[in-house]
PDB file of C-alpha atoms in Angstrom:
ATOM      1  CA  UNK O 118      36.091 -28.366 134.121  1.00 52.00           C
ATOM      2  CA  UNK O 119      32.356 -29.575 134.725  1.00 65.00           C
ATOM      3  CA  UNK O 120      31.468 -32.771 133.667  1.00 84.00           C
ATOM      4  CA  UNK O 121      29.328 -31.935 131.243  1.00 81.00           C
ATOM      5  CA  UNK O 122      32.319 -29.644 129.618  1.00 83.00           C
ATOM      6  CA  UNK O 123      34.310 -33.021 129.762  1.00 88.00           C
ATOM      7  CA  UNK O 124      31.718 -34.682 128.338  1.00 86.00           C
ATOM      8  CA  UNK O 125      31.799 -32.225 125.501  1.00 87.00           C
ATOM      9  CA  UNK O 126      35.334 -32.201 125.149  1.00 89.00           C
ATOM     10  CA  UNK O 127      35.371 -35.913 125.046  1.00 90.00           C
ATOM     11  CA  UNK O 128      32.833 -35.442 122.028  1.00 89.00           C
ATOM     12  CA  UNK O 129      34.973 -33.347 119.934  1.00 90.00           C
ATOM     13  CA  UNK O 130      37.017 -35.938 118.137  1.00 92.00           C
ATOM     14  CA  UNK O 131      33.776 -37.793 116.627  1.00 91.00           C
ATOM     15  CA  UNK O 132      32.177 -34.335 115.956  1.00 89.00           C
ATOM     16  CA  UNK O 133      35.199 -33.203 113.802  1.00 90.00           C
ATOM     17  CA  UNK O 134      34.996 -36.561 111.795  1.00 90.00           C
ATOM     18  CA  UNK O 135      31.562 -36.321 111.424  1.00 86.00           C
ATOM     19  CA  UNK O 136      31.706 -32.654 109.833  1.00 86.00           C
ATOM     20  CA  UNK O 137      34.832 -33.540 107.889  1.00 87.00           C
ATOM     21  CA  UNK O 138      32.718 -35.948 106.256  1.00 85.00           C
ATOM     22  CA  UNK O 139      29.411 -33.698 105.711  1.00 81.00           C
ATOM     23  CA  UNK O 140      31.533 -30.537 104.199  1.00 79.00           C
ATOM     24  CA  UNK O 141      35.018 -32.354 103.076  1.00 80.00           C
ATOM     25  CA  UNK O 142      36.928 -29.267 104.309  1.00 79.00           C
ATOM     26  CA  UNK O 143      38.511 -28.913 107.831  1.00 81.00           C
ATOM     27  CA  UNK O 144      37.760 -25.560 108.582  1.00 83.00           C
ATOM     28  CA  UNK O 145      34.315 -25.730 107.682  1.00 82.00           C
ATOM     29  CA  UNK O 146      34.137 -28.447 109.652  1.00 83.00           C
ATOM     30  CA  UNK O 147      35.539 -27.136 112.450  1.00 86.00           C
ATOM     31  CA  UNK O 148      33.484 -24.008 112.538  1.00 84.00           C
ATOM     32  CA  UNK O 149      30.460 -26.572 111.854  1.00 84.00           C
ATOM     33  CA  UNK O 150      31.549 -27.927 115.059  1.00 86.00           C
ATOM     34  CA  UNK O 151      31.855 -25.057 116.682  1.00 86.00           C
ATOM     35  CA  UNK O 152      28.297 -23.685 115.769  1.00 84.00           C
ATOM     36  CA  UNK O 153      27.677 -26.631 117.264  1.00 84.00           C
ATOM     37  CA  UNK O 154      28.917 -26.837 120.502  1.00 86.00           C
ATOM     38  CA  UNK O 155      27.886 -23.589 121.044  1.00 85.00           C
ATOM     39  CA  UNK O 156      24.198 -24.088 120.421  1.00 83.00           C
ATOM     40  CA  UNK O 157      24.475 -27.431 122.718  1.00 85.00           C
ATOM     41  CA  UNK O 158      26.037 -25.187 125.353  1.00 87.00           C
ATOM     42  CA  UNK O 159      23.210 -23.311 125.685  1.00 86.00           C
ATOM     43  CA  UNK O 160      20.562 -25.973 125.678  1.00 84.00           C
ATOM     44  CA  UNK O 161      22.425 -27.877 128.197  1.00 86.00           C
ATOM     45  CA  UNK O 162      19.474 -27.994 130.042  1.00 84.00           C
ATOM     46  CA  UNK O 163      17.253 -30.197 127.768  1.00 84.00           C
ATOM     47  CA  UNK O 164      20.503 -33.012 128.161  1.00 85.00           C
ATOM     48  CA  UNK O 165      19.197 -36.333 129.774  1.00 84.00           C
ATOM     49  CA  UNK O 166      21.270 -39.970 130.355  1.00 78.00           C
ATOM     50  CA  UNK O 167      24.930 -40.335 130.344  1.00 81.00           C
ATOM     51  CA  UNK O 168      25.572 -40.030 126.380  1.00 84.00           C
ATOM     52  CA  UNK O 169      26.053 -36.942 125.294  1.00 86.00           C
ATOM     53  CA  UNK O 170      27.288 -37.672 121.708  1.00 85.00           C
ATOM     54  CA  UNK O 171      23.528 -38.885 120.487  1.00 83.00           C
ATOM     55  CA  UNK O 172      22.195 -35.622 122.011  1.00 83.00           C
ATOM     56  CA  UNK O 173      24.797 -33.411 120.083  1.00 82.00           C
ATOM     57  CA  UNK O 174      24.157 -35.300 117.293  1.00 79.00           C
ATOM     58  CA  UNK O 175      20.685 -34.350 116.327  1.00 76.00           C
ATOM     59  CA  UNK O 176      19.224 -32.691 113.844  1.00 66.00           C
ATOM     60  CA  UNK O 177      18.420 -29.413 116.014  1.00 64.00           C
ATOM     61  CA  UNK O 178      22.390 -29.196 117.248  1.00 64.00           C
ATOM     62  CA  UNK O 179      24.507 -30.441 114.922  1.00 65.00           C
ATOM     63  CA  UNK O 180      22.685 -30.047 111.137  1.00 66.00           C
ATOM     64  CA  UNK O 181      21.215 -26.436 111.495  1.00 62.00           C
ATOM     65  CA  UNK O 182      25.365 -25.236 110.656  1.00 56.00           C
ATOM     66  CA  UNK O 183      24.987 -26.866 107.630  1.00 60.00           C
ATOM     67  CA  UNK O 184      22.755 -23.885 106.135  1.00 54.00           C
ATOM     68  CA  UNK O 185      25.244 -21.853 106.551  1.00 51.00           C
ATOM     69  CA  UNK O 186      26.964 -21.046 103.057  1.00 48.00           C
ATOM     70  CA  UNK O 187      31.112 -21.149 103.762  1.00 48.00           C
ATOM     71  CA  UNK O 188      32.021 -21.685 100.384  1.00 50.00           C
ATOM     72  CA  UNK O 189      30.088 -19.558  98.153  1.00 47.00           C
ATOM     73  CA  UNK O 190      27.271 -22.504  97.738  1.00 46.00           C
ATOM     74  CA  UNK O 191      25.193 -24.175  99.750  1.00 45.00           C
ATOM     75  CA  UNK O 192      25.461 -27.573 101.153  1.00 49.00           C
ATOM     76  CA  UNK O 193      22.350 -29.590 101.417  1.00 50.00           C
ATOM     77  CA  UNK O 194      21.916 -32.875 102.857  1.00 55.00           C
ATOM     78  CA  UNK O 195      19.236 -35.449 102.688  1.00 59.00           C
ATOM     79  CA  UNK O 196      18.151 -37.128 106.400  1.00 65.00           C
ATOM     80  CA  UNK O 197      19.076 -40.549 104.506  1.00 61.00           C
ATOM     81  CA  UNK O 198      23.014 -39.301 103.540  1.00 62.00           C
ATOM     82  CA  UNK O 199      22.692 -38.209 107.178  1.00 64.00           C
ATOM     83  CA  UNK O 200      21.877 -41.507 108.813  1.00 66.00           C
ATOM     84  CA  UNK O 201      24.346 -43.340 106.367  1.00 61.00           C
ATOM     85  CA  UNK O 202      27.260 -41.001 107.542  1.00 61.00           C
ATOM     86  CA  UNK O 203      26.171 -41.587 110.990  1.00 66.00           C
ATOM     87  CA  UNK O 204      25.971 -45.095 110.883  1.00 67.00           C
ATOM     88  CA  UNK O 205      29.603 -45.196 109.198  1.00 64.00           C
ATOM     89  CA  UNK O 206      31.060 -42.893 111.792  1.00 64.00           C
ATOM     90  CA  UNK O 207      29.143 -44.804 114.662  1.00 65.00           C
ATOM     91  CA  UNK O 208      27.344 -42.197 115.688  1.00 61.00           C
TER      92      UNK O 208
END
């Protein structure tokens, strides 16, 4: 692997926690994740410093997923619920 795939790999763990906690149910949360990574993959290129995890945490990466209906509703989420769940999680 690349080190920027092992830095994404190494991210997975806190990204699962963090959309457990956003939509309470582990497969959304994994495809949440997923969505996720997938996005960051291909902006790779707009990635600067050795942190990855506050770069695949922002709003553009990580929260656009959480439009996405899985359950037959919508889940919304306020910026403030987001920085209290990131602050919780350490993120």
């Amino acid at each position: 692997m690349t080190d920027r795939a092992d830095l994404f790999v190494q991210a997975i763990p806190q990204l699962r926690r963090y959309a457990r906690a956003l939509t309470r149910y582990s497969q959304q949360a994994d495809d949440l994740v997923q969505d996720a990574l997938e996005r960051a993959w291909r902006c790779i290129g707009s990635w600067r410093g050795p942190d990855i995890r506050p770069w695949l945490f922002r709003p553009p990466v990580f929260f656009r997923g959480l439009t996405r209906d899985f359950s037959g509703s919508v889940l919304v989420i306020s910026e403030k619920s987001a920085t209290v769940m990131k602050r919780r999680l350490g993120v």
